[in-house]
Coordinates of C-alpha atoms in Angstrom, one line a residue:
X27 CA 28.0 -4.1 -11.1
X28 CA 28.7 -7.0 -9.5
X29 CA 26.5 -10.3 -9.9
X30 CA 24.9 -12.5 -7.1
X31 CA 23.5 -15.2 -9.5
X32 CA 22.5 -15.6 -13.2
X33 CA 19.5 -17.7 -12.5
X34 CA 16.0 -16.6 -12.9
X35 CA 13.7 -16.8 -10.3
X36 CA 10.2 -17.9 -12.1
X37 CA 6.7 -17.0 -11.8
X38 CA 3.9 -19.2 -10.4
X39 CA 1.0 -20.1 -13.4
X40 CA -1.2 -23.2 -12.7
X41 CA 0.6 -24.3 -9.8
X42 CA 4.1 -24.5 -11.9
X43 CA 6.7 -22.5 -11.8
X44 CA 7.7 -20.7 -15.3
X45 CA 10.0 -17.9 -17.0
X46 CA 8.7 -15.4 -19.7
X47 CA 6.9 -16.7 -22.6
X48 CA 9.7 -14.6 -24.9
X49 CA 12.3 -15.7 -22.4
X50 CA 12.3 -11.8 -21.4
X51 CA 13.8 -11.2 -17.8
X52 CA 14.2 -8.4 -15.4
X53 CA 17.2 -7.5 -12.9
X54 CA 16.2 -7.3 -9.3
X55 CA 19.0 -4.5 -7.9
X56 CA 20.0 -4.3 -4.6
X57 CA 19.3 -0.5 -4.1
X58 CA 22.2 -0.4 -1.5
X59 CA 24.6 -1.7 -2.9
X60 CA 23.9 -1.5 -6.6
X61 CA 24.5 -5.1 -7.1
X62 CA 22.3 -7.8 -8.9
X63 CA 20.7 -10.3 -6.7
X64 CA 19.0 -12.1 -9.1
X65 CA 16.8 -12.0 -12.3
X66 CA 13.2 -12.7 -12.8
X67 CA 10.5 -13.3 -15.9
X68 CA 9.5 -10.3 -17.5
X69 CA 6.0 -11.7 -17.8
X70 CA 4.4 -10.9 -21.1
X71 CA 0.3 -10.7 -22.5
X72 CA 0.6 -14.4 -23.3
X73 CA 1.6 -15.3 -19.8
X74 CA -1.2 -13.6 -18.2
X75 CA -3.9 -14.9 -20.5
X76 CA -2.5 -18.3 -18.8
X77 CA -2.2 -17.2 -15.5
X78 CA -6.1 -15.9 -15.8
X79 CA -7.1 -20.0 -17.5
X80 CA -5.1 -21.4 -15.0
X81 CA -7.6 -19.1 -12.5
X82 CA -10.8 -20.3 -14.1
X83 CA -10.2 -23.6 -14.2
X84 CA -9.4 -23.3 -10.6
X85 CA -12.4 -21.0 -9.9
X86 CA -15.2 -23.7 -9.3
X87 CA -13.7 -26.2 -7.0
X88 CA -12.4 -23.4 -5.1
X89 CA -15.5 -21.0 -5.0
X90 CA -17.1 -24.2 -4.1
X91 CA -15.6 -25.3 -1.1
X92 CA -16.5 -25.2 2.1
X93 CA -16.3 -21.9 4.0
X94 CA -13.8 -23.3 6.7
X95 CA -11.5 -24.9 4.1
X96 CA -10.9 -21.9 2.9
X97 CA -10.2 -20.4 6.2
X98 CA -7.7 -23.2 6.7
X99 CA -5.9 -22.7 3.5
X100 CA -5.6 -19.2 4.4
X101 CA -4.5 -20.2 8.1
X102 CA -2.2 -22.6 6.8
X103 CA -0.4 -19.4 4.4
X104 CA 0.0 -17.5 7.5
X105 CA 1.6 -20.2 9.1
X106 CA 4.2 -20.6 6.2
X107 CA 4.7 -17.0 6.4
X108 CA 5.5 -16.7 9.6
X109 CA 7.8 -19.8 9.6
X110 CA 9.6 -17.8 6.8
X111 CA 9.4 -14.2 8.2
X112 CA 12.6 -13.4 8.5
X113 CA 14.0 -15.0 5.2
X114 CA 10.8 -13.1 3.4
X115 CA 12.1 -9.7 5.6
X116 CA 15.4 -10.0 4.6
X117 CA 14.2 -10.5 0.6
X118 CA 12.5 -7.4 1.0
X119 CA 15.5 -5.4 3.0
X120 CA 17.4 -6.5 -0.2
X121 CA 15.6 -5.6 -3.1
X122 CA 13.4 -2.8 -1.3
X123 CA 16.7 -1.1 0.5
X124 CA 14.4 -0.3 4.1
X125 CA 15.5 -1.1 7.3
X126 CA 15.2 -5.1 8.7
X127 CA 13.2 -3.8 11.8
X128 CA 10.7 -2.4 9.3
X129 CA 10.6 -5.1 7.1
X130 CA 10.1 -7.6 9.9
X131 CA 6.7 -5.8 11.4
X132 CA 5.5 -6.1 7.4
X133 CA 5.6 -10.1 7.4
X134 CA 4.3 -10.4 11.0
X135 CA 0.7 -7.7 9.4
X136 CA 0.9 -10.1 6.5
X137 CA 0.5 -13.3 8.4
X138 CA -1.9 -11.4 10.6
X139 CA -4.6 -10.1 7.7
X140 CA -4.6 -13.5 6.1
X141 CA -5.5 -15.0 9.6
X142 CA -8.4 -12.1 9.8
X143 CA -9.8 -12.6 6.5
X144 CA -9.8 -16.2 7.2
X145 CA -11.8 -15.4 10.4
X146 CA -14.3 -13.8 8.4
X147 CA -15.5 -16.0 5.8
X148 CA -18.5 -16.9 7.8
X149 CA -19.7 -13.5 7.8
X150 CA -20.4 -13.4 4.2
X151 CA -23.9 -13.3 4.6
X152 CA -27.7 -12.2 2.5
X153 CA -30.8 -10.9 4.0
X154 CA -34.4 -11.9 4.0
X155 CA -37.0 -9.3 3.1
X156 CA -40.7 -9.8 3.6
X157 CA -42.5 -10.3 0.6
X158 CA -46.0 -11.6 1.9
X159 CA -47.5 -15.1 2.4
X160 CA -46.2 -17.7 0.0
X161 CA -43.1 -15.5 -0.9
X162 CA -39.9 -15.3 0.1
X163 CA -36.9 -13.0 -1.2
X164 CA -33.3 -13.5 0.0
X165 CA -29.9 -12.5 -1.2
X166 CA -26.4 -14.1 -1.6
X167 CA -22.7 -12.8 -1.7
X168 CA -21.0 -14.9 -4.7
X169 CA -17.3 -14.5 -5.8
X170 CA -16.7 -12.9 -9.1
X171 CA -14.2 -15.4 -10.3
X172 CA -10.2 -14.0 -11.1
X173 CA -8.9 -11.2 -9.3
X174 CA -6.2 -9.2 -10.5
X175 CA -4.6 -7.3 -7.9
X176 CA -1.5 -5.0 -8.4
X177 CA 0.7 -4.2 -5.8
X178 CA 3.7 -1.5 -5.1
X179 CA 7.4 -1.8 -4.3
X180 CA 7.1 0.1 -0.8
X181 CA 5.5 -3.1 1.3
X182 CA 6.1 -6.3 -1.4
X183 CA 5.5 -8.8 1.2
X184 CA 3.1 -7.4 3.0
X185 CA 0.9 -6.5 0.0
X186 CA 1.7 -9.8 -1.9
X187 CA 0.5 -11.7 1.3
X188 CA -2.7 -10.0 2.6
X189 CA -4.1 -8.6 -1.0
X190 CA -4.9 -12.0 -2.0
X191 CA -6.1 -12.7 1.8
X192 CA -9.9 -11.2 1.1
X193 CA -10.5 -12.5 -2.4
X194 CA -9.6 -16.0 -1.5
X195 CA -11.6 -16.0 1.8
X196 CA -14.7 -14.9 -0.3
X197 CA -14.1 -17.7 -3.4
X198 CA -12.1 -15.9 -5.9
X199 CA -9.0 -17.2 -7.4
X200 CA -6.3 -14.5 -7.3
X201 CA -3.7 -13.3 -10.3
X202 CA -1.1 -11.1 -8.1
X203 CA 1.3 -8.7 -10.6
X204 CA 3.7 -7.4 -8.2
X205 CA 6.0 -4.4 -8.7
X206 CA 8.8 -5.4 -11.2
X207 CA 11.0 -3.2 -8.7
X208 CA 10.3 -5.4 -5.9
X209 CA 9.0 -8.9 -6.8
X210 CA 11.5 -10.9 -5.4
X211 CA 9.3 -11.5 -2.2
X212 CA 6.0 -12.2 -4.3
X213 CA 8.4 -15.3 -5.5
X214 CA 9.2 -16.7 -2.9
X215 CA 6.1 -16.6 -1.4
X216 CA 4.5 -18.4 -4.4
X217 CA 6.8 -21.8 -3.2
X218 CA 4.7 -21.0 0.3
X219 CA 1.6 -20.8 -2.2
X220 CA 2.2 -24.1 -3.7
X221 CA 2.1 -25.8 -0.1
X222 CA -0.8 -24.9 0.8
X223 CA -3.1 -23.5 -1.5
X224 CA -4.5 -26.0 -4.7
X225 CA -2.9 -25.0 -8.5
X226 CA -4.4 -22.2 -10.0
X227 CA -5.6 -20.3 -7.3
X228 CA -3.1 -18.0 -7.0
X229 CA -0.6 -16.9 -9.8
X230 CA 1.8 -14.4 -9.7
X231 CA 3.1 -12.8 -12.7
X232 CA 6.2 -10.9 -12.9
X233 CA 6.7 -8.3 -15.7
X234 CA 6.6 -4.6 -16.6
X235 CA 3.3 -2.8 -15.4
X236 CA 2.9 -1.7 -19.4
X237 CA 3.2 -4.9 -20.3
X238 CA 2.1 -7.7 -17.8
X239 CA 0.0 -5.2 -15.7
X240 CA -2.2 -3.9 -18.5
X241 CA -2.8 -7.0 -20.1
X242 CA -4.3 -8.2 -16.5
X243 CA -6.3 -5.0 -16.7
X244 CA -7.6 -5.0 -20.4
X245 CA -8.6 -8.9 -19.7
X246 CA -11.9 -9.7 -20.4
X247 CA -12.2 -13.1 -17.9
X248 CA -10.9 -10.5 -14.9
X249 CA -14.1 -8.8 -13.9
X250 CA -12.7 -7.3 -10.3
X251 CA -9.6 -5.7 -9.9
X252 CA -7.6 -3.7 -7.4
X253 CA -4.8 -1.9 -7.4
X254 CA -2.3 0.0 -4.8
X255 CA -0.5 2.9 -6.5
X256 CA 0.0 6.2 -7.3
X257 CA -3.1 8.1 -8.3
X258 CA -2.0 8.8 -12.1
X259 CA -1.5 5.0 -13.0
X260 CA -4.9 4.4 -11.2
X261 CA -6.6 6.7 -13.2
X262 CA -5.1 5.1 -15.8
X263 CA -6.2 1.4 -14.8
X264 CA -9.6 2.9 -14.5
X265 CA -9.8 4.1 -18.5
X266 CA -7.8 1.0 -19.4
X267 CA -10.4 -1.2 -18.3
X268 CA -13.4 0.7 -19.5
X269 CA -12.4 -0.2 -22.9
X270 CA -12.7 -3.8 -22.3
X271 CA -15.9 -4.2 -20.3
X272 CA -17.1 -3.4 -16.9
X273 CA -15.2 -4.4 -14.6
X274 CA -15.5 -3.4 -10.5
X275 CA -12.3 -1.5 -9.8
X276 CA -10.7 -0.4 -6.2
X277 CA -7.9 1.6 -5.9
X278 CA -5.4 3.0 -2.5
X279 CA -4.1 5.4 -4.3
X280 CA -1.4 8.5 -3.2
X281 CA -1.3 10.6 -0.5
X282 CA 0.1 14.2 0.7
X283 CA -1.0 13.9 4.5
X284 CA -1.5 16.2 6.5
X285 CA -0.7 16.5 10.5
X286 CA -1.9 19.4 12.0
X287 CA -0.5 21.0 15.2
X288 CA -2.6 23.2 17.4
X289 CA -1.1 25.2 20.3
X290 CA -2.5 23.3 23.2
X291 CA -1.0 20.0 21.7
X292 CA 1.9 17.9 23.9
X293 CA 4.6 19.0 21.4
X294 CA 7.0 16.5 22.5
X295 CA 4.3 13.6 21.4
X296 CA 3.1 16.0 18.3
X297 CA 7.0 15.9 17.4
X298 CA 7.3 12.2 18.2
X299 CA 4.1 12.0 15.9
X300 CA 5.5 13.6 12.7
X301 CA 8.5 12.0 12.8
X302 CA 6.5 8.6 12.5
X303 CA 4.1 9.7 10.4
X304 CA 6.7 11.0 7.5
X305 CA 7.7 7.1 7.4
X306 CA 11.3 7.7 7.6
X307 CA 12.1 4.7 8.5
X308 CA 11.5 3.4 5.1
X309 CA 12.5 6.4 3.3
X310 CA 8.8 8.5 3.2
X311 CA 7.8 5.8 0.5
X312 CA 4.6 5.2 2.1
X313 CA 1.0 6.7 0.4
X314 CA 0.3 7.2 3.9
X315 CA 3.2 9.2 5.0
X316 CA 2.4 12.8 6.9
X317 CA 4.3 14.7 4.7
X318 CA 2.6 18.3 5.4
X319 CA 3.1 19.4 8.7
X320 CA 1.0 22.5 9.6
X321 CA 1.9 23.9 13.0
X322 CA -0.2 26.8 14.7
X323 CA 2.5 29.8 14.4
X324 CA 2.8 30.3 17.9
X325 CA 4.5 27.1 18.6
X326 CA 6.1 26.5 14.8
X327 CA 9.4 27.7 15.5
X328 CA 10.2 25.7 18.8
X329 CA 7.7 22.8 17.0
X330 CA 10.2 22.8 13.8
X331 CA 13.4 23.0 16.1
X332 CA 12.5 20.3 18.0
X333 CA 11.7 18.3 15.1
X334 CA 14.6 19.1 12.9
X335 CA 17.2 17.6 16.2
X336 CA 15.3 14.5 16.2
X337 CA 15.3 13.9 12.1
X338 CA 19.4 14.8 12.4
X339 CA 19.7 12.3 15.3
X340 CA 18.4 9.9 12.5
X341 CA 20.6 6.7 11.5
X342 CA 21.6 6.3 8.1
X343 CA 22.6 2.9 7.6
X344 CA 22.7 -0.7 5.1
X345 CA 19.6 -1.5 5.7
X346 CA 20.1 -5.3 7.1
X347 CA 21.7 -3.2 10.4
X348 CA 19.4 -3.5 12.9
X349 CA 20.2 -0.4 14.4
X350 CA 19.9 1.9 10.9
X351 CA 16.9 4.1 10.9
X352 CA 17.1 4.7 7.0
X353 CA 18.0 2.5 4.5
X354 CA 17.9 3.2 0.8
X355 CA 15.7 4.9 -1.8
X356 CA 14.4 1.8 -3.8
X357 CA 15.8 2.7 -7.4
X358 CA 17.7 5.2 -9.6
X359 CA 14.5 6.7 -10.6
X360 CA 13.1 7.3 -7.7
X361 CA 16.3 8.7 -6.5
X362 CA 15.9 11.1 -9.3
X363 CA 12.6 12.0 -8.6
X364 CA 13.2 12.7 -4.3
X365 CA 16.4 14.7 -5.4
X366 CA 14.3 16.9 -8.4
X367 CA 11.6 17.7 -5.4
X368 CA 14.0 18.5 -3.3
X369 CA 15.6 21.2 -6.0
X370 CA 11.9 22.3 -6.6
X371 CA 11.7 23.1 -3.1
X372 CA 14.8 25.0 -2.7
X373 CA 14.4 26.7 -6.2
X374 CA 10.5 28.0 -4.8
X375 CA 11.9 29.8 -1.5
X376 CA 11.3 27.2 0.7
X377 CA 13.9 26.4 3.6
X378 CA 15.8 23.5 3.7
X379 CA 15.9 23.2 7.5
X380 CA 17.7 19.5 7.6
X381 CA 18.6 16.9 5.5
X382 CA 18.1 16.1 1.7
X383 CA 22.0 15.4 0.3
X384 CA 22.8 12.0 -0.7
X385 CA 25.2 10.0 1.1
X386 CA 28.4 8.6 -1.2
X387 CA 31.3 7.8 1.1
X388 CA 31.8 4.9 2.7
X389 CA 29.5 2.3 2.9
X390 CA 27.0 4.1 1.2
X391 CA 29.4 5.0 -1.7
X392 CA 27.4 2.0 -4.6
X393 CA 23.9 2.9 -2.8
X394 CA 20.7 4.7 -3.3
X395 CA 21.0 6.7 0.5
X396 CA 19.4 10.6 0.8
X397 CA 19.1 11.8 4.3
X398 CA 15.8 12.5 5.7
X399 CA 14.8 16.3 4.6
X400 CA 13.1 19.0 6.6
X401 CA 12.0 22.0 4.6
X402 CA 10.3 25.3 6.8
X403 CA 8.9 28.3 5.1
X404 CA 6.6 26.2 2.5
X405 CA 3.8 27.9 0.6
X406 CA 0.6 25.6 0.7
X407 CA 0.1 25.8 -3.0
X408 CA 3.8 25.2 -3.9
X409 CA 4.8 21.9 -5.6
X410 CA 6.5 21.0 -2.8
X411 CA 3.6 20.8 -0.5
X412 CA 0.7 19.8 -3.4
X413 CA 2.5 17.0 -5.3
X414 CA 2.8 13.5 -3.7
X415 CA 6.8 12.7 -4.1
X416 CA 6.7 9.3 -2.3
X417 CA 10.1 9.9 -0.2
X418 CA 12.1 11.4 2.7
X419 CA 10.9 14.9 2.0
X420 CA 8.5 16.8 4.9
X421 CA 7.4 20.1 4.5
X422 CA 6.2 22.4 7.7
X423 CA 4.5 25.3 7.1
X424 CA 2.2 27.8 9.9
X425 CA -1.5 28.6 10.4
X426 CA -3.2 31.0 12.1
X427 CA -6.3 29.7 13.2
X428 CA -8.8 26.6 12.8
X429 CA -10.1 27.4 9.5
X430 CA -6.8 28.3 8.1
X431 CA -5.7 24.7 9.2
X432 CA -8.4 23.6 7.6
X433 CA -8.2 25.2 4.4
X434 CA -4.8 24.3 4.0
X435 CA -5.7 20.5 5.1
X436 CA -8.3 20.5 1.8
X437 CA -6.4 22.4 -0.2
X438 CA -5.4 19.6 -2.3
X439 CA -6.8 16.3 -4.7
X440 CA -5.6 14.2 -2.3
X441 CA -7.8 12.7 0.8
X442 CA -6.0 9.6 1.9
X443 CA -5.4 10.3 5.9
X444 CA -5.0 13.0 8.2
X445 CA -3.8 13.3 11.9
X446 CA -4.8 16.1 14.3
X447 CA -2.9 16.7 17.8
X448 CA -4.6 19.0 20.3
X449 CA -5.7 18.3 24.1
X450 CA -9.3 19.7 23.0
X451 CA -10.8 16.6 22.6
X452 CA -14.3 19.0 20.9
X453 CA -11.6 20.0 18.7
X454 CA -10.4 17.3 17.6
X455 CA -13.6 15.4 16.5
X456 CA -14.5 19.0 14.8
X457 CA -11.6 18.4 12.8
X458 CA -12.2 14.9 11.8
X459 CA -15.5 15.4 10.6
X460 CA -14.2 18.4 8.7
X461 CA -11.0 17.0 6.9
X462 CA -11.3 15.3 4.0
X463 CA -9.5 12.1 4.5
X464 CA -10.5 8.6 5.0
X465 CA -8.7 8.0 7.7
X466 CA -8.1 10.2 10.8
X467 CA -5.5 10.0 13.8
X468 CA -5.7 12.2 17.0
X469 CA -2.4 12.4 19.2
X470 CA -1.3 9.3 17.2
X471 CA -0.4 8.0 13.6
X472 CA 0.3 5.6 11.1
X473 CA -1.8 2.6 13.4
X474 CA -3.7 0.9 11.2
X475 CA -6.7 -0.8 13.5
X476 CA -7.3 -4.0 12.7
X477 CA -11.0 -4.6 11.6
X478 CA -11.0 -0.6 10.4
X479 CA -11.9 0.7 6.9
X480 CA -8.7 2.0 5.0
X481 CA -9.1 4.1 2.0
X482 CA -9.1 7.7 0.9
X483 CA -11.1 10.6 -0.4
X484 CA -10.9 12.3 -3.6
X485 CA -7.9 11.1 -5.7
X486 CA -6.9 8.6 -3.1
X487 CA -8.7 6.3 -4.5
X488 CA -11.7 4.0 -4.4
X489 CA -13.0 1.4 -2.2
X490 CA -12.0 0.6 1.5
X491 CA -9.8 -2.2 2.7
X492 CA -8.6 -4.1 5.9
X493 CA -12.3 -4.7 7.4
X494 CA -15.3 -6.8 6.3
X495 CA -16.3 -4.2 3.5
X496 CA -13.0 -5.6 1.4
X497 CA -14.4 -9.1 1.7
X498 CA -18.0 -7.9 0.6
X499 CA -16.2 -6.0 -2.4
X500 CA -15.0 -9.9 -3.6
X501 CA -18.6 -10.3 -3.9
X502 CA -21.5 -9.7 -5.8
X503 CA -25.2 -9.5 -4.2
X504 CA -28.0 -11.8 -6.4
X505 CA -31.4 -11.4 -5.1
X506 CA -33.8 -14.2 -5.3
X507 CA -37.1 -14.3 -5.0
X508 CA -39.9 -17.4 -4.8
X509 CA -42.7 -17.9 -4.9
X510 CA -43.5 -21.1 -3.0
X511 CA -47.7 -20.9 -2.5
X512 CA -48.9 -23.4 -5.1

């Protein structure tokens, strides 16, 4: 393996930048190359009990400031962020291994929800209820002081950037763990942080999620917390934190999507909508990704021909390329994980219609690179089509009539989104009041709507984001009431 540097990149606490309490670090891999980039603090229990102080102590003068000076601190962020998008995209593209264009789109929606969040803090309003004469009862939204938020490795900008966007707009200071296989990002964004935000009120920790991410869990000063992850570490989170106190807990957890195909559908935009939906073009690792296709048997075959052309016509490629389609799976592990699913598969009768064999020659010879897989033929209660694998891996399978669809739809413990394509508009709002997802696309996918609720059903997860219930979730509602007649 060959070395980019030997320096380590530190964490933010306080408003100062620092390494591992132990001295403990963490190699940050370039997943297409196999190369080190850099190292970073593997952040232990003693650094987050001073990342949550630093917090508190920052907690009053910044719960207490005025509404629009929040809103400019948050502004101003964006502004750095956007200054800095492509050197923050181009982190990202190398420690992530996704395409540049993709990467790009996630630091223009990061700059984007800390500018909406910063447009709401003036909607943080109580009620009045009538009480009779001489009385008066009214409510208020107040902060619950430090945040912990844990983030992924799919979006690390994006997530590092607008996750702290809503507790900050409602008065909370923020601690931010990010993935410790993508935090390089989170880093850099803290020397952004330090320009424009006062000490304290955001700290990021580096670290190991068994170390650093359940000491911000168990601690007893962090009373909210939200995470963004897959649904057996957020069930996890969620006993974790029960054995400390009570603590208000969100979670976007996993998905296994499903985008359902009926025969009056445009096929050529119900093929154009799987192939976005799967999230190829950063390698499926999306909770969001449309990973079950069910197409109405009648138009499966020339629905799976068409769609197995276009994921061929795919371009694998290093991932700074503008014009790849793919870059790299983001570790070894997962890379381990994509190819045992995609055995699984094979091994359970399905049909590998295109795709799934790792790439070694060439450029890709020192990288983590699988092309995009297709599979046909896939039983609905198979692995392949129940599990969440968080990768390049689509499985298409046939129906026979609505309620077969919609069987197959709920036939699983996850309820994250859903898309539906069909020219019967009747249909298609039957459908989205019958799935059980939280969020629904007809004849489109992946858009996320600024302003709209996102969050799922069952085990994906807890909570909504990305709309004025997140910023309400920051808060807690104390009801007054006086009595004002003598």
């Amino acid at each position: 393996m060959t070395s980019g540097t030997t320096d380590v990149t530190p964490m933010l606490i306080g408003g100062e930048r620092r390494t591992a309490s132990d001295g403990g670090v963490i190699d940050a891999i370039n997943p297409a190359t196999g190369r080190l980039i850099t190292r970073f603090p593997a952040g232990t229990a003693a650094d987050v009990d001073d990342a949550v102080a630093a917090a508190r102590a920052a907690f009053p003068a910044w719960s207490h400031a005025e509404p629009g000076e929040r809103a400019a601190a948050l502004n101003a962020l964006a502004d750095a962020v956007d200054a800095h998008a492509h050197e923050l995209a181009l982190l990202d593209v190398t420690d992530n291994g996704s395409p540049i264009r993709e990467m790009g789109k996630d630091a223009a929606v990061a700059s984007a929800q800390l500018r909406y969040f910063a447009g709401l803090v003036l909607q943080l309003r109580g009620t009045t209820v009538p009480s009779g004469p001489g009385q008066l009862n009214y409510s208020l939204r107040q902060p619950y002081g430090v945040v912990g938020r844990i983030i992924p490795f799919n979006h690390p900008l994006m997530f590092a950037a607008s996750k702290i966007a809503a507790p900050l707009a409602a008065g909370n200071t923020v601690v931010v763990k990010p993935s410790e296989h993508t935090s390089l990002s989170a880093l850099r964004l803290a020397d952004l942080i330090g320009e424009t935000l006062p000490p304290g009120v955001v700290n990021i920790v580096t670290g190991h999620g068994k170390v650093a991410g359940d000491a911000l869990v168990a601690h007893p000063d962090v009373r909210r917390l939200a995470f963004i992850g897959a649904a057996e570490t957020g069930r996890a989170i969620i006993g974790r934190a029960a054995e400390v106190n009570v603590k208000h807990v969100t979670l976007e957890l996993g998905g296994k999507n499903p985008l359902v195909v009926f025969p009056d559908a445009d096929l050529d935009q119900a093929v154009d909508g799987a192939l976005r939906g799967m999230n190829f073009t950063w390698q499926g690792q999306s909770c969001g990704s449309t990973s079950r296709v069910l197409v109405h048997a009648s138009v499966h075959d020339e629905f799976v021909d068409r769609l197995t052309a276009r994921v061929a016509a795919l371009r694998s490629g290093p991932p700074e390329d503008p014009a790849s389609d793919t870059g790299a799976i983001v570790n070894s592990l997962q890379m381990d994980k994509v190819q045992r699913y995609i055995r699984i598969g094979q091994e359970g009768g399905a049909r590998l219609a295109v795709g799934g064999e790792r790439l070694v020659q060439g450029v890709f010879g020192d990288g983590l690179f699988l092309r995009p897989a297709v599979f046909t033929g896939v039983d609905p209660g198979s692995r392949l089509a129940q599990e969440e694998i968080f990768g390049p891996v689509m499985a298409t399978m046939p129906f026979r009539d609505y309620d077969d669809a919609l069987a197959i739809a709920n036939g699983i413990r996850y309820g994250l989104t859903a898309s539906v394509f069909t020219s019967d508009l009747g249909l298609a709002h039957r459908f989205a009041a019958d799935v059980e997802a939280g969020y629904v696309w007809v004849n489109e996918v992946s858009r996320h709507v600024p302003g709209t609720a996102f969050g799922g059903f069952k085990d994906s997860g807890l909570g909504r984001e990305e709309d004025i219930a997140e910023l309400e979730s920051y808060t807690q509602t104390k009801s007054v009431h006086v009595r004002y007649d003598r």
